[in-house]
Amino acid sequence: VLILAQNNLDYEDVYNLSTFENLRKLDLSYSIRKPDLIYLFKNSCISKSLEFLDLSFCKLNANDILGILKCRNLLFLILKCCNLKYGCFSCYDELFLDLKIQLLFLCISHCNLPKNALDIAEFSTKYLNILHLNGNTISKKGFDFICNSLKLKELSVSMCRFRFRFLKSLLDKPIMETLEVFKANRNLCHSEDLINFISSANEIEYYFMKCRDESGQMVEF
């Protein structure tokens, strides 16, 4: 385990990290301030052992995503508040199609994802249990893909600026059979959909803090 959060790492620092053979957990949050550094992980010693990688608030580009995807034993990947919109869109096919790595937990919250990022996604992983998409704009097509295709135990979509009745889209989808935790704080939730969801979610732990209904009234659960 190595925690290097809130440092300003340069090329030589990351290159040296890539030579570590038995490192399983690495926290680099706030520490990568230049793109093309995590690309050094590609086919390196660290790519064979790393299981947990936190790159929150780091500056990444498409090459860096490719470096991450070469870490084939990666189980936990946190990319919170990484701006993945500009310069990274070309890597989305790689990011989503190449999830053959056995990811259990993926956090891409507040990443400024393009609205249609999940529209073209085709996750090839069957291991993903937890997905955090907080603070991104998600289209109905992308949300339907998540609900139809992923067997998640936890889904977090707080502050996602939905422009459709997302709870109505969630009900009666395959994901309801596996979902154990659902977080949708600070969203607009239609009152009828809330009632239907709560009546159907007997075994789901859910959070709707500071949500508003169609009339603008605050509702909390």
mmCIF file with all atom_site columns, N, CA and C in Angstrom, residues 165-205:
data_model
loop_
_atom_site.group_PDB
_atom_site.id
_atom_site.type_symbol
_atom_site.label_atom_id
_atom_site.label_alt_id
_atom_site.label_comp_id
_atom_site.label_asym_id
_atom_site.label_entity_id
_atom_site.label_seq_id
_atom_site.pdbx_PDB_ins_code
_atom_site.Cartn_x
_atom_site.Cartn_y
_atom_site.Cartn_z
_atom_site.occupancy
_atom_site.B_iso_or_equiv
_atom_site.pdbx_formal_charge
_atom_site.auth_seq_id
_atom_site.auth_comp_id
_atom_site.auth_asym_id
_atom_site.auth_atom_id
_atom_site.pdbx_PDB_model_num
ATOM 1   N N  . ARG A 1 165 ? -37.850 11.165 -16.428 1.00 0.00 ? 165 ARG A N  1
ATOM 2   C CA . ARG A 1 165 ? -38.288 10.557 -15.167 1.00 0.00 ? 165 ARG A CA 1
ATOM 3   C C  . ARG A 1 165 ? -37.482 9.280  -14.931 1.00 0.00 ? 165 ARG A C  1
ATOM 4   N N  . PHE A 1 166 ? -36.316 9.469  -14.331 1.00 0.00 ? 166 PHE A N  1
ATOM 5   C CA . PHE A 1 166 ? -35.360 8.367  -14.223 1.00 0.00 ? 166 PHE A CA 1
ATOM 6   C C  . PHE A 1 166 ? -35.861 7.235  -13.323 1.00 0.00 ? 166 PHE A C  1
ATOM 7   N N  . LEU A 1 167 ? -36.640 7.574  -12.293 1.00 0.00 ? 167 LEU A N  1
ATOM 8   C CA . LEU A 1 167 ? -37.164 6.515  -11.434 1.00 0.00 ? 167 LEU A CA 1
ATOM 9   C C  . LEU A 1 167 ? -38.148 5.630  -12.182 1.00 0.00 ? 167 LEU A C  1
ATOM 10  N N  . LYS A 1 168 ? -38.926 6.236  -13.046 1.00 0.00 ? 168 LYS A N  1
ATOM 11  C CA . LYS A 1 168 ? -39.858 5.462  -13.868 1.00 0.00 ? 168 LYS A CA 1
ATOM 12  C C  . LYS A 1 168 ? -39.086 4.535  -14.802 1.00 0.00 ? 168 LYS A C  1
ATOM 13  N N  . SER A 1 169 ? -37.934 5.012  -15.308 1.00 0.00 ? 169 SER A N  1
ATOM 14  C CA . SER A 1 169 ? -37.099 4.181  -16.184 1.00 0.00 ? 169 SER A CA 1
ATOM 15  C C  . SER A 1 169 ? -36.436 3.041  -15.420 1.00 0.00 ? 169 SER A C  1
ATOM 16  N N  . LEU A 1 170 ? -36.223 3.262  -14.116 1.00 0.00 ? 170 LEU A N  1
ATOM 17  C CA . LEU A 1 170 ? -35.544 2.255  -13.301 1.00 0.00 ? 170 LEU A CA 1
ATOM 18  C C  . LEU A 1 170 ? -36.440 1.069  -12.965 1.00 0.00 ? 170 LEU A C  1
ATOM 19  N N  . LEU A 1 171 ? -37.706 1.344  -12.708 1.00 0.00 ? 171 LEU A N  1
ATOM 20  C CA . LEU A 1 171 ? -38.636 0.287  -12.301 1.00 0.00 ? 171 LEU A CA 1
ATOM 21  C C  . LEU A 1 171 ? -38.835 -0.751 -13.402 1.00 0.00 ? 171 LEU A C  1
ATOM 22  N N  . ASP A 1 172 ? -38.958 -1.978 -12.986 1.00 0.00 ? 172 ASP A N  1
ATOM 23  C CA . ASP A 1 172 ? -39.213 -3.113 -13.901 1.00 0.00 ? 172 ASP A CA 1
ATOM 24  C C  . ASP A 1 172 ? -38.032 -3.425 -14.808 1.00 0.00 ? 172 ASP A C  1
ATOM 25  N N  . LYS A 1 173 ? -36.861 -2.867 -14.488 1.00 0.00 ? 173 LYS A N  1
ATOM 26  C CA . LYS A 1 173 ? -35.662 -3.194 -15.252 1.00 0.00 ? 173 LYS A CA 1
ATOM 27  C C  . LYS A 1 173 ? -34.894 -4.324 -14.550 1.00 0.00 ? 173 LYS A C  1
ATOM 28  N N  . PRO A 1 174 ? -34.059 -5.075 -15.276 1.00 0.00 ? 174 PRO A N  1
ATOM 29  C CA . PRO A 1 174 ? -33.306 -6.188 -14.672 1.00 0.00 ? 174 PRO A CA 1
ATOM 30  C C  . PRO A 1 174 ? -32.455 -5.788 -13.473 1.00 0.00 ? 174 PRO A C  1
ATOM 31  N N  . ILE A 1 175 ? -31.963 -4.532 -13.436 1.00 0.00 ? 175 ILE A N  1
ATOM 32  C CA . ILE A 1 175 ? -31.098 -4.111 -12.337 1.00 0.00 ? 175 ILE A CA 1
ATOM 33  C C  . ILE A 1 175 ? -31.804 -4.192 -10.985 1.00 0.00 ? 175 ILE A C  1
ATOM 34  N N  . MET A 1 176 ? -33.136 -4.099 -10.968 1.00 0.00 ? 176 MET A N  1
ATOM 35  C CA . MET A 1 176 ? -33.889 -4.151 -9.710  1.00 0.00 ? 176 MET A CA 1
ATOM 36  C C  . MET A 1 176 ? -33.750 -5.513 -9.023  1.00 0.00 ? 176 MET A C  1
ATOM 37  N N  . GLU A 1 177 ? -33.355 -6.529 -9.780  1.00 0.00 ? 177 GLU A N  1
ATOM 38  C CA . GLU A 1 177 ? -33.202 -7.867 -9.208  1.00 0.00 ? 177 GLU A CA 1
ATOM 39  C C  . GLU A 1 177 ? -31.922 -7.995 -8.397  1.00 0.00 ? 177 GLU A C  1
ATOM 40  N N  . THR A 1 178 ? -30.925 -7.150 -8.677  1.00 0.00 ? 178 THR A N  1
ATOM 41  C CA . THR A 1 178 ? -29.631 -7.258 -7.986  1.00 0.00 ? 178 THR A CA 1
ATOM 42  C C  . THR A 1 178 ? -29.330 -6.065 -7.090  1.00 0.00 ? 178 THR A C  1
ATOM 43  N N  . LEU A 1 179 ? -30.016 -4.947 -7.297  1.00 0.00 ? 179 LEU A N  1
ATOM 44  C CA . LEU A 1 179 ? -29.694 -3.705 -6.598  1.00 0.00 ? 179 LEU A CA 1
ATOM 45  C C  . LEU A 1 179 ? -29.953 -3.810 -5.095  1.00 0.00 ? 179 LEU A C  1
ATOM 46  N N  . GLU A 1 180 ? -28.940 -3.392 -4.318  1.00 0.00 ? 180 GLU A N  1
ATOM 47  C CA . GLU A 1 180 ? -29.060 -3.398 -2.858  1.00 0.00 ? 180 GLU A CA 1
ATOM 48  C C  . GLU A 1 180 ? -29.002 -1.983 -2.288  1.00 0.00 ? 180 GLU A C  1
ATOM 49  N N  . VAL A 1 181 ? -28.280 -1.079 -2.962  1.00 0.00 ? 181 VAL A N  1
ATOM 50  C CA . VAL A 1 181 ? -28.151 0.306  -2.507  1.00 0.00 ? 181 VAL A CA 1
ATOM 51  C C  . VAL A 1 181 ? -28.353 1.230  -3.700  1.00 0.00 ? 181 VAL A C  1
ATOM 52  N N  . PHE A 1 182 ? -29.233 2.225  -3.547  1.00 0.00 ? 182 PHE A N  1
ATOM 53  C CA . PHE A 1 182 ? -29.498 3.193  -4.609  1.00 0.00 ? 182 PHE A CA 1
ATOM 54  C C  . PHE A 1 182 ? -29.471 4.597  -4.010  1.00 0.00 ? 182 PHE A C  1
ATOM 55  N N  . LYS A 1 183 ? -28.571 5.446  -4.551  1.00 0.00 ? 183 LYS A N  1
ATOM 56  C CA . LYS A 1 183 ? -28.428 6.813  -4.054  1.00 0.00 ? 183 LYS A CA 1
ATOM 57  C C  . LYS A 1 183 ? -28.753 7.797  -5.172  1.00 0.00 ? 183 LYS A C  1
ATOM 58  N N  . ALA A 1 184 ? -29.729 8.654  -4.925  1.00 0.00 ? 184 ALA A N  1
ATOM 59  C CA . ALA A 1 184 ? -30.155 9.617  -5.947  1.00 0.00 ? 184 ALA A CA 1
ATOM 60  C C  . ALA A 1 184 ? -30.441 10.969 -5.303  1.00 0.00 ? 184 ALA A C  1
ATOM 61  N N  . ASN A 1 185 ? -29.561 11.400 -4.425  1.00 0.00 ? 185 ASN A N  1
ATOM 62  C CA . ASN A 1 185 ? -29.752 12.654 -3.707  1.00 0.00 ? 185 ASN A CA 1
ATOM 63  C C  . ASN A 1 185 ? -29.719 13.861 -4.655  1.00 0.00 ? 185 ASN A C  1
ATOM 64  N N  . ARG A 1 186 ? -30.454 14.903 -4.279  1.00 0.00 ? 186 ARG A N  1
ATOM 65  C CA . ARG A 1 186 ? -30.443 16.179 -4.996  1.00 0.00 ? 186 ARG A CA 1
ATOM 66  C C  . ARG A 1 186 ? -30.844 16.041 -6.473  1.00 0.00 ? 186 ARG A C  1
ATOM 67  N N  . ASN A 1 187 ? -31.882 15.278 -6.715  1.00 0.00 ? 187 ASN A N  1
ATOM 68  C CA . ASN A 1 187 ? -32.434 15.146 -8.063  1.00 0.00 ? 187 ASN A CA 1
ATOM 69  C C  . ASN A 1 187 ? -33.905 15.564 -8.065  1.00 0.00 ? 187 ASN A C  1
ATOM 70  N N  . LEU A 1 188 ? -34.447 15.763 -9.251  1.00 0.00 ? 188 LEU A N  1
ATOM 71  C CA . LEU A 1 188 ? -35.879 16.004 -9.413  1.00 0.00 ? 188 LEU A CA 1
ATOM 72  C C  . LEU A 1 188 ? -36.578 14.655 -9.558  1.00 0.00 ? 188 LEU A C  1
ATOM 73  N N  . CYS A 1 189 ? -37.455 14.339 -8.622  1.00 0.00 ? 189 CYS A N  1
ATOM 74  C CA . CYS A 1 189 ? -38.126 13.044 -8.605  1.00 0.00 ? 189 CYS A CA 1
ATOM 75  C C  . CYS A 1 189 ? -39.637 13.247 -8.664  1.00 0.00 ? 189 CYS A C  1
ATOM 76  N N  . HIS A 1 190 ? -40.281 12.716 -9.645  1.00 0.00 ? 190 HIS A N  1
ATOM 77  C CA . HIS A 1 190 ? -41.741 12.809 -9.759  1.00 0.00 ? 190 HIS A CA 1
ATOM 78  C C  . HIS A 1 190 ? -42.374 12.056 -8.587  1.00 0.00 ? 190 HIS A C  1
ATOM 79  N N  . SER A 1 191 ? -43.343 12.656 -7.934  1.00 0.00 ? 191 SER A N  1
ATOM 80  C CA . SER A 1 191 ? -43.935 12.080 -6.720  1.00 0.00 ? 191 SER A CA 1
ATOM 81  C C  . SER A 1 191 ? -44.531 10.690 -6.964  1.00 0.00 ? 191 SER A C  1
ATOM 82  N N  . GLU A 1 192 ? -45.194 10.505 -8.098  1.00 0.00 ? 192 GLU A N  1
ATOM 83  C CA . GLU A 1 192 ? -45.779 9.194  -8.406  1.00 0.00 ? 192 GLU A CA 1
ATOM 84  C C  . GLU A 1 192 ? -44.696 8.137  -8.541  1.00 0.00 ? 192 GLU A C  1
ATOM 85  N N  . ASP A 1 193 ? -43.562 8.521  -9.188  1.00 0.00 ? 193 ASP A N  1
ATOM 86  C CA . ASP A 1 193 ? -42.460 7.576  -9.357  1.00 0.00 ? 193 ASP A CA 1
ATOM 87  C C  . ASP A 1 193 ? -41.814 7.217  -8.018  1.00 0.00 ? 193 ASP A C  1
ATOM 88  N N  . LEU A 1 194 ? -41.716 8.207  -7.125  1.00 0.00 ? 194 LEU A N  1
ATOM 89  C CA . LEU A 1 194 ? -41.165 7.949  -5.795  1.00 0.00 ? 194 LEU A CA 1
ATOM 90  C C  . LEU A 1 194 ? -42.002 6.932  -5.040  1.00 0.00 ? 194 LEU A C  1
ATOM 91  N N  . ILE A 1 195 ? -43.307 7.119  -5.069  1.00 0.00 ? 195 ILE A N  1
ATOM 92  C CA . ILE A 1 195 ? -44.209 6.196  -4.377  1.00 0.00 ? 195 ILE A CA 1
ATOM 93  C C  . ILE A 1 195 ? -44.084 4.789  -4.949  1.00 0.00 ? 195 ILE A C  1
ATOM 94  N N  . ASN A 1 196 ? -44.054 4.693  -6.276  1.00 0.00 ? 196 ASN A N  1
ATOM 95  C CA . ASN A 1 196 ? -43.943 3.381  -6.920  1.00 0.00 ? 196 ASN A CA 1
ATOM 96  C C  . ASN A 1 196 ? -42.606 2.712  -6.623  1.00 0.00 ? 196 ASN A C  1
ATOM 97  N N  . PHE A 1 197 ? -41.537 3.518  -6.602  1.00 0.00 ? 197 PHE A N  1
ATOM 98  C CA . PHE A 1 197 ? -40.219 2.949  -6.316  1.00 0.00 ? 197 PHE A CA 1
ATOM 99  C C  . PHE A 1 197 ? -40.160 2.427  -4.888  1.00 0.00 ? 197 PHE A C  1
ATOM 100 N N  . ILE A 1 198 ? -40.595 3.230  -3.941  1.00 0.00 ? 198 ILE A N  1
ATOM 101 C CA . ILE A 1 198 ? -40.514 2.837  -2.533  1.00 0.00 ? 198 ILE A CA 1
ATOM 102 C C  . ILE A 1 198 ? -41.346 1.597  -2.249  1.00 0.00 ? 198 ILE A C  1
ATOM 103 N N  . SER A 1 199 ? -42.492 1.500  -2.898  1.00 0.00 ? 199 SER A N  1
ATOM 104 C CA . SER A 1 199 ? -43.344 0.322  -2.697  1.00 0.00 ? 199 SER A CA 1
ATOM 105 C C  . SER A 1 199 ? -42.749 -0.934 -3.329  1.00 0.00 ? 199 SER A C  1
ATOM 106 N N  . SER A 1 200 ? -41.853 -0.739 -4.301  1.00 0.00 ? 200 SER A N  1
ATOM 107 C CA . SER A 1 200 ? -41.241 -1.883 -5.001  1.00 0.00 ? 200 SER A CA 1
ATOM 108 C C  . SER A 1 200 ? -39.867 -2.239 -4.463  1.00 0.00 ? 200 SER A C  1
ATOM 109 N N  . ALA A 1 201 ? -39.289 -1.328 -3.655  1.00 0.00 ? 201 ALA A N  1
ATOM 110 C CA . ALA A 1 201 ? -37.891 -1.497 -3.230  1.00 0.00 ? 201 ALA A CA 1
ATOM 111 C C  . ALA A 1 201 ? -37.806 -1.973 -1.784  1.00 0.00 ? 201 ALA A C  1
ATOM 112 N N  . ASN A 1 202 ? -38.486 -3.060 -1.490  1.00 0.00 ? 202 ASN A N  1
ATOM 113 C CA . ASN A 1 202 ? -38.535 -3.552 -0.112  1.00 0.00 ? 202 ASN A CA 1
ATOM 114 C C  . ASN A 1 202 ? -37.166 -3.950 0.422   1.00 0.00 ? 202 ASN A C  1
ATOM 115 N N  . GLU A 1 203 ? -36.300 -4.441 -0.431  1.00 0.00 ? 203 GLU A N  1
ATOM 116 C CA . GLU A 1 203 ? -34.999 -4.928 0.024   1.00 0.00 ? 203 GLU A CA 1
ATOM 117 C C  . GLU A 1 203 ? -33.858 -4.021 -0.426  1.00 0.00 ? 203 GLU A C  1
ATOM 118 N N  . ILE A 1 204 ? -34.177 -2.798 -0.877  1.00 0.00 ? 204 ILE A N  1
ATOM 119 C CA . ILE A 1 204 ? -33.155 -1.873 -1.354  1.00 0.00 ? 204 ILE A CA 1
ATOM 120 C C  . ILE A 1 204 ? -32.976 -0.737 -0.355  1.00 0.00 ? 204 ILE A C  1
ATOM 121 N N  . GLU A 1 205 ? -31.733 -0.450 -0.018  1.00 0.00 ? 205 GLU A N  1
ATOM 122 C CA . GLU A 1 205 ? -31.411 0.708  0.820   1.00 0.00 ? 205 GLU A CA 1
ATOM 123 C C  . GLU A 1 205 ? -31.315 1.921  -0.101  1.00 0.00 ? 205 GLU A C  1
#
